[in-house]
PDB file of C-alpha atoms in Angstrom:
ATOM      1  CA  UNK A   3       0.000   0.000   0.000  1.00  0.00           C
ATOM      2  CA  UNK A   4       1.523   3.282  -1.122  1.00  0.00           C
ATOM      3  CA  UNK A   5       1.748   6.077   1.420  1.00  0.00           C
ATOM      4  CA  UNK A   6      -0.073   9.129   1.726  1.00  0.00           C
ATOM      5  CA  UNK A   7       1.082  12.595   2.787  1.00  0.00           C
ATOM      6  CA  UNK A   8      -1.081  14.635   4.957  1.00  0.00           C
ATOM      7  CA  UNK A   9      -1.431  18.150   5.966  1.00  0.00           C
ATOM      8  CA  UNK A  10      -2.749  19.054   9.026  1.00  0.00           C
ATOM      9  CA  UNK A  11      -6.141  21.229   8.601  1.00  0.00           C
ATOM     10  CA  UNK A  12      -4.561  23.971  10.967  1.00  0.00           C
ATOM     11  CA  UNK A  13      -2.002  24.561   9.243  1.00  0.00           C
ATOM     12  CA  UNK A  14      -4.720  26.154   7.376  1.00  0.00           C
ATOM     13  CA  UNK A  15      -4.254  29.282   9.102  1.00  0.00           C
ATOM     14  CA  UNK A  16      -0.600  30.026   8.931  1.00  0.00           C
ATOM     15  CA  UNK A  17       0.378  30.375   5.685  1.00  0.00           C
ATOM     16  CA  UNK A  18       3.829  29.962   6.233  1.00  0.00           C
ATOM     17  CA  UNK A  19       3.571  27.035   7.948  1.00  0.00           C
ATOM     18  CA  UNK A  20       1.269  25.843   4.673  1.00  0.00           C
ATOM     19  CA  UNK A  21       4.635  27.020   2.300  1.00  0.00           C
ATOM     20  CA  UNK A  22       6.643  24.558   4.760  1.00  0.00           C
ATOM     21  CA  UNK A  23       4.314  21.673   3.904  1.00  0.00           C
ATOM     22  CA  UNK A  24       3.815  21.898   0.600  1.00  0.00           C
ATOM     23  CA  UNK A  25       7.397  22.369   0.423  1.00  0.00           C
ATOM     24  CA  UNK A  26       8.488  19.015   2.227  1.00  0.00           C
ATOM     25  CA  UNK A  27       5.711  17.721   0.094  1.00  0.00           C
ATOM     26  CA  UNK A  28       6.948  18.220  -3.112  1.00  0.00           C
ATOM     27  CA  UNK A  29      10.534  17.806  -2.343  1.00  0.00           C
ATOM     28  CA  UNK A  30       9.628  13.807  -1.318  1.00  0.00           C
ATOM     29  CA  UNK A  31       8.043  13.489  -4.265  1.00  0.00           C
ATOM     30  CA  UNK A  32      11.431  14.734  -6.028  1.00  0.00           C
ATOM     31  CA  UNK A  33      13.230  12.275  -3.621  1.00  0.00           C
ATOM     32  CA  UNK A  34      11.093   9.738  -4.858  1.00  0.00           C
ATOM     33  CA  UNK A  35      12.016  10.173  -8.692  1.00  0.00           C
ATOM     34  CA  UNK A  36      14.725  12.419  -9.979  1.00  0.00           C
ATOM     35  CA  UNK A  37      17.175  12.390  -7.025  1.00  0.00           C
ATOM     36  CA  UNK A  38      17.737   8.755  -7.223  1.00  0.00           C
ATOM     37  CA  UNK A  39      19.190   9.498 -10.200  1.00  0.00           C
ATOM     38  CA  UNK A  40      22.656  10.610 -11.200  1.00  0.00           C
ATOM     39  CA  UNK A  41      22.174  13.959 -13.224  1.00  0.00           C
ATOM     40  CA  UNK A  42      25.017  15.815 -14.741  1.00  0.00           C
ATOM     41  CA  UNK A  43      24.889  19.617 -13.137  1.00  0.00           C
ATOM     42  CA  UNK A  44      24.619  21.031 -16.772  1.00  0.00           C
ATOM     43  CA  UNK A  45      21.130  19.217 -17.154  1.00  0.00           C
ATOM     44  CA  UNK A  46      19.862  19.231 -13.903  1.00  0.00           C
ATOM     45  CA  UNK A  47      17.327  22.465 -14.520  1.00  0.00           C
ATOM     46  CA  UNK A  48      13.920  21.604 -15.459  1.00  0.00           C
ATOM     47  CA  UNK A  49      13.986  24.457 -18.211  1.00  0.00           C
ATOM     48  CA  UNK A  50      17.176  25.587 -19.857  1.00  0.00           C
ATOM     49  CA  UNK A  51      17.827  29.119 -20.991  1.00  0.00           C
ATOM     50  CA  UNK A  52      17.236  29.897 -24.573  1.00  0.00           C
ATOM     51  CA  UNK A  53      18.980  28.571 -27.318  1.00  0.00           C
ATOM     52  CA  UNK A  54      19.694  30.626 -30.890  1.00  0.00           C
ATOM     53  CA  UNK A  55      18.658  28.853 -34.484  1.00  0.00           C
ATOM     54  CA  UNK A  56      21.839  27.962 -34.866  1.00  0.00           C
ATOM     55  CA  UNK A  57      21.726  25.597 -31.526  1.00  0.00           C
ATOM     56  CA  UNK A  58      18.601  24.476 -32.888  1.00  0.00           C
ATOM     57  CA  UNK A  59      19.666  23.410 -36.169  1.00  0.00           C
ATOM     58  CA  UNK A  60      22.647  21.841 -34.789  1.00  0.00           C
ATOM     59  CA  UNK A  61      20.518  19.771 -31.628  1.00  0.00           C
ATOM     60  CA  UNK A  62      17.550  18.581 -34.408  1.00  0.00           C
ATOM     61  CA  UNK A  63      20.267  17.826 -37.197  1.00  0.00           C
ATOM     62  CA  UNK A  64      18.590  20.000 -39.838  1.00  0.00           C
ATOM     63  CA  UNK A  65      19.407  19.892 -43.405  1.00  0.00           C
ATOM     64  CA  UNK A  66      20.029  23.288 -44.822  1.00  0.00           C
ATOM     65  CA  UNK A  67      16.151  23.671 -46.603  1.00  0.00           C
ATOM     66  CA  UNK A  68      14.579  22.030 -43.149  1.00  0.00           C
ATOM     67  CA  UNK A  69      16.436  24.708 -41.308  1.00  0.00           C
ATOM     68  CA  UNK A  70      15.325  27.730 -43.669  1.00  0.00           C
ATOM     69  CA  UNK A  71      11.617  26.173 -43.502  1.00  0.00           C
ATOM     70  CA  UNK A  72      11.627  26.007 -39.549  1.00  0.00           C
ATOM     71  CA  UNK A  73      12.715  29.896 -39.336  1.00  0.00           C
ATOM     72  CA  UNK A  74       9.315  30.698 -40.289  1.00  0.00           C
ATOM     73  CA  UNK A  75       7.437  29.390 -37.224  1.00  0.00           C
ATOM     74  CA  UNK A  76      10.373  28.518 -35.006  1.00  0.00           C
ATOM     75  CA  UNK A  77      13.684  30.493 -34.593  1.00  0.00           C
ATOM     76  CA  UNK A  78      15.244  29.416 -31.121  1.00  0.00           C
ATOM     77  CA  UNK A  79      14.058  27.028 -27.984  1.00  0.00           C
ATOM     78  CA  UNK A  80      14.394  25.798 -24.759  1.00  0.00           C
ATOM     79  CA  UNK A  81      15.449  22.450 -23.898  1.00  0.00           C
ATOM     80  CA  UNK A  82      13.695  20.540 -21.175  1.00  0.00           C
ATOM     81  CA  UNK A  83      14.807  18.066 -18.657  1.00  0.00           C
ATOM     82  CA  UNK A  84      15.149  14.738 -20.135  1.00  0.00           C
ATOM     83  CA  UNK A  85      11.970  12.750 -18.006  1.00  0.00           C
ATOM     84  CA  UNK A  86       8.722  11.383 -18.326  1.00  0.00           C
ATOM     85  CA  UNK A  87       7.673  14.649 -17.569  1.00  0.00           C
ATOM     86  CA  UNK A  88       8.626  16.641 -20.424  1.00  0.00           C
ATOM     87  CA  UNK A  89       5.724  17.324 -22.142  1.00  0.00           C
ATOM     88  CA  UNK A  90       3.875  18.638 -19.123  1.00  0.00           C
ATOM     89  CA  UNK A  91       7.013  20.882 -18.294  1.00  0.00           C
ATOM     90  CA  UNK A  92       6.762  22.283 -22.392  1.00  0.00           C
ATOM     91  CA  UNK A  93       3.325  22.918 -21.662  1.00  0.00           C
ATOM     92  CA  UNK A  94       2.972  24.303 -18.648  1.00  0.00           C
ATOM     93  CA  UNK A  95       5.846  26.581 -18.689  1.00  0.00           C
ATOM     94  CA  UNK A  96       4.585  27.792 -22.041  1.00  0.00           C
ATOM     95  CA  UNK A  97       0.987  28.327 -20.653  1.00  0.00           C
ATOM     96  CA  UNK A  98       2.101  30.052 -17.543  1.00  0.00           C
ATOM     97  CA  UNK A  99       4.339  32.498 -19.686  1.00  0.00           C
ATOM     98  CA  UNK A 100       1.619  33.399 -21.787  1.00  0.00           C
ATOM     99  CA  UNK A 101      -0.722  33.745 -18.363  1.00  0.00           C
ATOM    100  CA  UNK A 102       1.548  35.932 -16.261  1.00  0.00           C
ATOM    101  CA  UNK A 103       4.061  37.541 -18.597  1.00  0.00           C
ATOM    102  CA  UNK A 104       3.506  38.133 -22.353  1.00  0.00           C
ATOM    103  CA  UNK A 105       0.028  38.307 -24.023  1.00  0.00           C
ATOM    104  CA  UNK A 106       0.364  40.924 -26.714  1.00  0.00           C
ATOM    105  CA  UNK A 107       1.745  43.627 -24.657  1.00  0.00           C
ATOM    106  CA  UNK A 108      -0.994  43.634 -22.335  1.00  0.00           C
ATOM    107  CA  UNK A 109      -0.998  45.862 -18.710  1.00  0.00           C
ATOM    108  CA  UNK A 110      -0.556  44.090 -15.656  1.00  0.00           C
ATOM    109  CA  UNK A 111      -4.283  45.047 -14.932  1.00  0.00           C
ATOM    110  CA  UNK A 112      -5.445  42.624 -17.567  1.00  0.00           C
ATOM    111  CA  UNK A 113      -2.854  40.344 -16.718  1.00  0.00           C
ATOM    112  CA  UNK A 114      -4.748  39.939 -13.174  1.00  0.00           C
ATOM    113  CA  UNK A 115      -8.030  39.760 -14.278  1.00  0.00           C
ATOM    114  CA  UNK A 116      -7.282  36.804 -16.703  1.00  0.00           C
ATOM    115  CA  UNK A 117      -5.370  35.410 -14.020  1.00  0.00           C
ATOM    116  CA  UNK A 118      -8.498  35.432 -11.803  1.00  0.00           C
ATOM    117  CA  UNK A 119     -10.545  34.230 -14.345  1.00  0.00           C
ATOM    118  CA  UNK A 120      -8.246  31.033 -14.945  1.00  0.00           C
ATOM    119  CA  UNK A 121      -8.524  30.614 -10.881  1.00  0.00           C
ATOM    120  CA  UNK A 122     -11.613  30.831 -11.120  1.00  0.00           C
ATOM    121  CA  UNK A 123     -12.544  28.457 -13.569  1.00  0.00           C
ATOM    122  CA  UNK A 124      -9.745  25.736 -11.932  1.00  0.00           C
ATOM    123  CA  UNK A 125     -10.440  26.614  -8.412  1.00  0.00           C
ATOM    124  CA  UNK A 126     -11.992  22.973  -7.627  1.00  0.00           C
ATOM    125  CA  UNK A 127      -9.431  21.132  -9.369  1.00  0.00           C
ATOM    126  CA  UNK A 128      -7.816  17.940  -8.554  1.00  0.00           C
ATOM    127  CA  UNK A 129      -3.880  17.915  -7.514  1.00  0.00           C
ATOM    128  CA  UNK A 130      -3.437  13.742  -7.668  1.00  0.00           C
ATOM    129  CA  UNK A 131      -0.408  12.488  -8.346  1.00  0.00           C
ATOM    130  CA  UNK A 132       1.191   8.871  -8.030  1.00  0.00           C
ATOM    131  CA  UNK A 133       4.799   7.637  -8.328  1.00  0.00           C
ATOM    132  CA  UNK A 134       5.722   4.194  -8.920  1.00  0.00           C
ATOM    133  CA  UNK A 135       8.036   4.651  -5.828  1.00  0.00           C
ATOM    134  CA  UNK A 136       5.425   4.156  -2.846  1.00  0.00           C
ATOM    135  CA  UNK A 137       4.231   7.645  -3.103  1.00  0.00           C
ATOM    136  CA  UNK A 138       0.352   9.299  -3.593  1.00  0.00           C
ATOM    137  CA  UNK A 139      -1.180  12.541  -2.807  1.00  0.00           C
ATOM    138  CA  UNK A 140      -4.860  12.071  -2.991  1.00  0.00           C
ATOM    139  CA  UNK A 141      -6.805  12.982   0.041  1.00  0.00           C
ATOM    140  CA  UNK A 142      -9.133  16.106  -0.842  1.00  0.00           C
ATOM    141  CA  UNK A 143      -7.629  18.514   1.953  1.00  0.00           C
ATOM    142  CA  UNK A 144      -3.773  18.339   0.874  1.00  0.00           C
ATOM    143  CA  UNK A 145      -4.806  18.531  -2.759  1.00  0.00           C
ATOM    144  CA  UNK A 146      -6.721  21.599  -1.843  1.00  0.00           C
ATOM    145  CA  UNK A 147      -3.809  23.120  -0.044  1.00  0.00           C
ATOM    146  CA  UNK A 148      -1.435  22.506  -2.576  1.00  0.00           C
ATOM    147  CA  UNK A 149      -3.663  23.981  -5.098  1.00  0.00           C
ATOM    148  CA  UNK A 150      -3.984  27.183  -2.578  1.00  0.00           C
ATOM    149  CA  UNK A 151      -0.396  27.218  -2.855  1.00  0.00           C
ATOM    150  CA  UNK A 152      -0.276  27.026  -6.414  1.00  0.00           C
ATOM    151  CA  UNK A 153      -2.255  29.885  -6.866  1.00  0.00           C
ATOM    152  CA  UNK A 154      -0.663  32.201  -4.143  1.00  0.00           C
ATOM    153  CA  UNK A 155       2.521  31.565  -5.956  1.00  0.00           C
ATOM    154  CA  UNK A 156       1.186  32.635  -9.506  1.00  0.00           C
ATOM    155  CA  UNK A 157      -0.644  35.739  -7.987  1.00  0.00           C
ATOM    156  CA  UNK A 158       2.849  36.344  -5.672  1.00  0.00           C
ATOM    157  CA  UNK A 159       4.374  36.349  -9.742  1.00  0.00           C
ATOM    158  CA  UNK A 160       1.397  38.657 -11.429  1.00  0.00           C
ATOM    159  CA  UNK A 161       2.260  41.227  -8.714  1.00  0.00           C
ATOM    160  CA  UNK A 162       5.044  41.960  -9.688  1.00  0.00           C
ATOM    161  CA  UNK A 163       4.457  45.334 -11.584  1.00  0.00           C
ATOM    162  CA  UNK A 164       7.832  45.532 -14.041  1.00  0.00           C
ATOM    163  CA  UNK A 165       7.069  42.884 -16.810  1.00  0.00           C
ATOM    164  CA  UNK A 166      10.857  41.973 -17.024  1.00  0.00           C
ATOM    165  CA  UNK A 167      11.299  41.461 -13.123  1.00  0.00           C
ATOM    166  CA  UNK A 168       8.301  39.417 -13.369  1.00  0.00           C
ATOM    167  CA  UNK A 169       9.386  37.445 -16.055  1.00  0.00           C
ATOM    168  CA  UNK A 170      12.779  36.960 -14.652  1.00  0.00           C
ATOM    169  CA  UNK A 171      11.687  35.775 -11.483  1.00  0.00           C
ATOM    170  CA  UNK A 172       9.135  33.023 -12.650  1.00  0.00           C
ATOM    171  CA  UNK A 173      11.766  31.801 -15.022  1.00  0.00           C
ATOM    172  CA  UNK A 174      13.926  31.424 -11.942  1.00  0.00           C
ATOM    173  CA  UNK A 175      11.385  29.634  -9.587  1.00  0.00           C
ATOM    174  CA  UNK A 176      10.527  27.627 -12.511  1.00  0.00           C
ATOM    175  CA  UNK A 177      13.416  26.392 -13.276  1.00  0.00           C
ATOM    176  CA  UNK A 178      14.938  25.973  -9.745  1.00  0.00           C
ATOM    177  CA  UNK A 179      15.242  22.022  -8.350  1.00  0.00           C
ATOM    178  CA  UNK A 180      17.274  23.102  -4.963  1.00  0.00           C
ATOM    179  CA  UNK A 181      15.891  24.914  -2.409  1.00  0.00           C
ATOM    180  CA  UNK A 182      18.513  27.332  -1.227  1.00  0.00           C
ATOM    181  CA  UNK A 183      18.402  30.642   1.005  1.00  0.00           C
ATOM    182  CA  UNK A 184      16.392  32.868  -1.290  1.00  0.00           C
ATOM    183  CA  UNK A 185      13.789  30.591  -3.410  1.00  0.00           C
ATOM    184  CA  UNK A 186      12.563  27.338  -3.022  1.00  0.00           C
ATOM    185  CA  UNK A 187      11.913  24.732  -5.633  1.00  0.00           C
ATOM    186  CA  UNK A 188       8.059  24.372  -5.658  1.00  0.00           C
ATOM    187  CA  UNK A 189       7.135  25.941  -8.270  1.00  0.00           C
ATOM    188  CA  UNK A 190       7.867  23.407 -10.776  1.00  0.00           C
ATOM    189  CA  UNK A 191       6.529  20.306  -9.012  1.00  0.00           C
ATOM    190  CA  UNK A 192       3.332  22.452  -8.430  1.00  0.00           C
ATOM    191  CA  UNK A 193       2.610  23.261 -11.966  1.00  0.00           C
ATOM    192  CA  UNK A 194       3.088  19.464 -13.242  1.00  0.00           C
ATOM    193  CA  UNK A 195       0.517  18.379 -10.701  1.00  0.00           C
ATOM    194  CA  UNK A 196      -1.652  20.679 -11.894  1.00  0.00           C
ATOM    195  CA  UNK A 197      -1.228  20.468 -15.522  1.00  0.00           C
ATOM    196  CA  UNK A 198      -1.211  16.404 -15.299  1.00  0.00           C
ATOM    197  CA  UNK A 199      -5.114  17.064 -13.419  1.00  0.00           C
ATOM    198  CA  UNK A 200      -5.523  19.630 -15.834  1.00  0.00           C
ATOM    199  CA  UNK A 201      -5.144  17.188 -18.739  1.00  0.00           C
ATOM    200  CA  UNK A 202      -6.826  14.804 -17.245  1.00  0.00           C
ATOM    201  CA  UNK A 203      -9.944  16.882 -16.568  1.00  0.00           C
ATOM    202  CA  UNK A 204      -9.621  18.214 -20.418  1.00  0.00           C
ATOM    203  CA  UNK A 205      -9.875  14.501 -21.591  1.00  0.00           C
ATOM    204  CA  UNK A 206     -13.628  14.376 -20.168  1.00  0.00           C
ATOM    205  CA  UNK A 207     -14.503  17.570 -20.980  1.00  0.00           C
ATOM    206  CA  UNK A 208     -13.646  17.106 -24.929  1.00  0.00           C
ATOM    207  CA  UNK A 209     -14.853  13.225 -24.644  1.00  0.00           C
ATOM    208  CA  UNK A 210     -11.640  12.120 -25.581  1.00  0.00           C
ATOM    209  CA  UNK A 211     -11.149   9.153 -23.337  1.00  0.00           C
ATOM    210  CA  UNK A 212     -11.923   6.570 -25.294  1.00  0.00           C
ATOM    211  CA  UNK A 213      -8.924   7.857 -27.412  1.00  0.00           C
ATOM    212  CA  UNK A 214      -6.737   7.152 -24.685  1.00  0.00           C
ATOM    213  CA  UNK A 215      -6.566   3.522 -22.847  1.00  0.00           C
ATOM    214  CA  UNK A 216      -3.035   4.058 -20.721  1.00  0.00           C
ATOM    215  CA  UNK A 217      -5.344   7.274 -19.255  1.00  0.00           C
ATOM    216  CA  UNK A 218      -4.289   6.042 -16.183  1.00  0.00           C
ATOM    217  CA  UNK A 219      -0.618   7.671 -16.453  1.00  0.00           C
ATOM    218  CA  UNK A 220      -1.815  11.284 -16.623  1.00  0.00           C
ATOM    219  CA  UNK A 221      -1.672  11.256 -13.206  1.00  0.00           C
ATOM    220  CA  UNK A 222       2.124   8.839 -12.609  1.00  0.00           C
ATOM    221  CA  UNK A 223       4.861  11.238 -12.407  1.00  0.00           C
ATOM    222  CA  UNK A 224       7.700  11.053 -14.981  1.00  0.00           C
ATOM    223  CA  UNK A 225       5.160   8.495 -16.853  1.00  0.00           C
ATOM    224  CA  UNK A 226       4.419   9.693 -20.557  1.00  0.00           C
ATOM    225  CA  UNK A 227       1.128   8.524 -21.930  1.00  0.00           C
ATOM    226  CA  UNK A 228       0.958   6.104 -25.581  1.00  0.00           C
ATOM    227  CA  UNK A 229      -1.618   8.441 -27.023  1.00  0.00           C
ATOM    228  CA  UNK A 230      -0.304  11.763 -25.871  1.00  0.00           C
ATOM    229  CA  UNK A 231      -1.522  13.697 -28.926  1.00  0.00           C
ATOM    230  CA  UNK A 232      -5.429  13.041 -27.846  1.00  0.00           C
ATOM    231  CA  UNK A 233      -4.383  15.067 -24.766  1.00  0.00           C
ATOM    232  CA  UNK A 234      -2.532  17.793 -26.599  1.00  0.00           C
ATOM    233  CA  UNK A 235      -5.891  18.702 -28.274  1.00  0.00           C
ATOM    234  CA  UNK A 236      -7.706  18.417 -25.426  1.00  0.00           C
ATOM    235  CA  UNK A 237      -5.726  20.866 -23.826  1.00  0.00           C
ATOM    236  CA  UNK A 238      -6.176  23.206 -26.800  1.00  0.00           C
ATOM    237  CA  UNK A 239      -9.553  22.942 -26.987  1.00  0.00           C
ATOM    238  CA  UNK A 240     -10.034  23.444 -22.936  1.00  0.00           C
ATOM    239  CA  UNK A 241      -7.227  26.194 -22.526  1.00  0.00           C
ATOM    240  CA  UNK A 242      -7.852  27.663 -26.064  1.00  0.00           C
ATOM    241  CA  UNK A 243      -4.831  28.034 -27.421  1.00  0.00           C
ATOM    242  CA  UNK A 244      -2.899  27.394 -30.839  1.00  0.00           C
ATOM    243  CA  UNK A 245      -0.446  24.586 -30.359  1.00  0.00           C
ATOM    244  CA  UNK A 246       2.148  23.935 -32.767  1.00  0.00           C
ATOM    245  CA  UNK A 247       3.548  20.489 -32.772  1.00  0.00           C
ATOM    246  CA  UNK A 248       6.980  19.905 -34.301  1.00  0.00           C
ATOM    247  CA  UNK A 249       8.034  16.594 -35.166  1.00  0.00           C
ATOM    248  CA  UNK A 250      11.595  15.813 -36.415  1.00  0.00           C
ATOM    249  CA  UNK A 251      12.974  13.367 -38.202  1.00  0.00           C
ATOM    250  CA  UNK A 252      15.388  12.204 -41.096  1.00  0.00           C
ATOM    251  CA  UNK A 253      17.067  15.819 -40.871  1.00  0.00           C
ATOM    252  CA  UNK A 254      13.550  17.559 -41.444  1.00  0.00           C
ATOM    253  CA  UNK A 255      10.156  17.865 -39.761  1.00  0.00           C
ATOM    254  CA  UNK A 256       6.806  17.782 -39.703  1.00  0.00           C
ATOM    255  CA  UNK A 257       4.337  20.257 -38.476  1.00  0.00           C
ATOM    256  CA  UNK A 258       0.636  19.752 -36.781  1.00  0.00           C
ATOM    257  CA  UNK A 259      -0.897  22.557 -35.577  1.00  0.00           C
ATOM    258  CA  UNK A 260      -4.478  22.326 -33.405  1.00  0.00           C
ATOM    259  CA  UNK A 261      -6.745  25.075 -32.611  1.00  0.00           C
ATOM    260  CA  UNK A 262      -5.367  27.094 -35.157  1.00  0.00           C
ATOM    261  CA  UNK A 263      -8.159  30.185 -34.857  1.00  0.00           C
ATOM    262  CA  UNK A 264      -6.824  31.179 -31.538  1.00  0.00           C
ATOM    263  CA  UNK A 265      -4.033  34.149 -31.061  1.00  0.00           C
ATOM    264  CA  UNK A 266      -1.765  32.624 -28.432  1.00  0.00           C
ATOM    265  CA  UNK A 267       0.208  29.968 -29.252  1.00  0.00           C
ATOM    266  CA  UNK A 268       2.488  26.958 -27.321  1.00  0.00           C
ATOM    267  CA  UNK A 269       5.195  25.337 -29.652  1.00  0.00           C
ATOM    268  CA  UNK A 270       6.348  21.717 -28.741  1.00  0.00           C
ATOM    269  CA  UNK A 271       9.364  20.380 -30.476  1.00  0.00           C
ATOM    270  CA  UNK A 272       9.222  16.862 -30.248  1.00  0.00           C
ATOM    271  CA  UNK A 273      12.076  14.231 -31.286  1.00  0.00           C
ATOM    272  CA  UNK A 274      11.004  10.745 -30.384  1.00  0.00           C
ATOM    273  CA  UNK A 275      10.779  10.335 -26.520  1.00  0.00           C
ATOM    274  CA  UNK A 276      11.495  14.009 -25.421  1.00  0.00           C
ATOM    275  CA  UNK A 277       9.866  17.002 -25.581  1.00  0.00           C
ATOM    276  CA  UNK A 278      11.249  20.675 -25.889  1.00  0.00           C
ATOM    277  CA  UNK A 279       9.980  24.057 -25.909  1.00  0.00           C
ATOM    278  CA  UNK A 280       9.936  26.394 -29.197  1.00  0.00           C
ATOM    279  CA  UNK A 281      10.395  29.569 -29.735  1.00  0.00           C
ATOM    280  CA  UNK A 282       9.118  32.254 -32.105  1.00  0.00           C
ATOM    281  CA  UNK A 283      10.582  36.146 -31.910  1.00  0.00           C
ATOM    282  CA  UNK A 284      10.662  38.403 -35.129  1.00  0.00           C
ATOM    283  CA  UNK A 285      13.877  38.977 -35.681  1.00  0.00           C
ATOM    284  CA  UNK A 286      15.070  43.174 -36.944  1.00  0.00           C
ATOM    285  CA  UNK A 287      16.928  42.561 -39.795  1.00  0.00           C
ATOM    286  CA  UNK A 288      17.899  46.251 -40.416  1.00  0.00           C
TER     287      UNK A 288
END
């Protein structure tokens, strides 16, 4: 029987004492999966910095016309760390970007209020999540914490009134797998709970689980599902947003794009078994 982690209901009231929960919480699940195993230091963040087009022709092993083609709807990218969990970290990185930082130049006013709208609308979500290391979180009251938590820590973010302070400081929490005297490494671990429910949720409301018989790994850590591109539409179609999905192979690629009427967009480069994040900025050439 797998154990369960528990938060006291008083700690309720002190919202520190919450952070120090969710914290130990999230750091045993890390215990319980990555930290077992030996990472080299280089590829230990769970998001890399970015990457220019010629790192990205070089990493995808472009020929010189699949490399001209790509500049058109992908010009540079972030690589992810190599887990089961890569998708969800492309994702949900990309999302929360979009959310809290960069939505057509918008003011941090409308920033909030479609930040309160997306609380909102998720504020009863599930936070499951299941290791295949003796570990489950599935009792309604820490799920609701950690959820609490999760929020706090995006609206903590949207505060933030300079744009680039903002976006410099959820890159950092985001990316962060140590906790060390001035930020903790939550943030991550937070969002893939979430995103993994999130996904999960999405697959009922688009009526897509028949598409999807492994369904039961949305919610494993580190565990990739067999019919993950059912769930990348459903997440489209619930979040609605324009994904771009870049395969490569044979020194090219192939592009599927879903939800295609919708303004903001989430590029996922995919080469078979990993996931990275793309990147699209207009480049001055003056």
């Amino acid at each position: 029987m797998g154990c369960c982690f528990r938060i006291n209901a008083n700690t309720s009231n002190n919202q520190f004492k919450v952070r120090e929960e969710c914290n130990q919480l999230i750091n045993e699940l890390y215990d319980k999966s990555w930290r077992q195993r030996n990472v080299d230091t280089q590829y230990q963040q769970f998001v890399r910095g970015i990457e220019n087009k010629s790192e990205l022709k070089k990493y995808y092993n472009l020929s010189l016309q699949s490399y001209s083609d790509l500049q058109k709807i992908c010009n540079k990218f972030r690589q992810v760390r190599g887990d089961g969990n890569c998708f969800y970290t492309a994702f949900s990185f990309q999302y929360l970007y979009i959310l809290l930082i960069k939505q057509n130049n918008q003011s941090q006013k409308i920033h909030q209020e479609q930040f309160k709208k997306f609380q909102d609308k998720y504020k009863n979500l599930a936070m499951k999540i299941f290791t295949n290391e003796n570990f489950q979180i599935d009792d309604q009251q820490t799920q609701t914490l950690l959820l609490q938590e999760f929020f706090k820590r995006l609206q903590q973010l949207i505060d933030i009134k300079d744009e680039q302070k903002r976006e410099e400081e959820f890159i950092k929490q985001f990316q962060n797998y140590e906790d060390n005297e001035e930020i903790d490494c939550c943030l991550y671990g937070l969002s893939i709970i979430f995103f993994r429910n999130l996904a999960n949720q999405a697959v009922d409301e688009n009526k897509f689980a028949d598409l999807i018989p492994d369904r039961v790994n949305l919610l494993i850590w580190e565990t990739e599902c067999n019919n993950n591109e059912a769930v990348i539409l459903a997440l489209a179609k619930t979040l609605q947003i324009k994904l771009s999905l870049i395969f490569f192979q044979n020194n090219g690629f192939l592009l599927k794009q879903y939800e295609e009427q919708n303004e903001n967009q989430i590029i996922l480069l995919i080469k078979p078994g990993h996931y990275n994040i793309g990147i699209f900025q207009q480049e001055n050439n003056n």
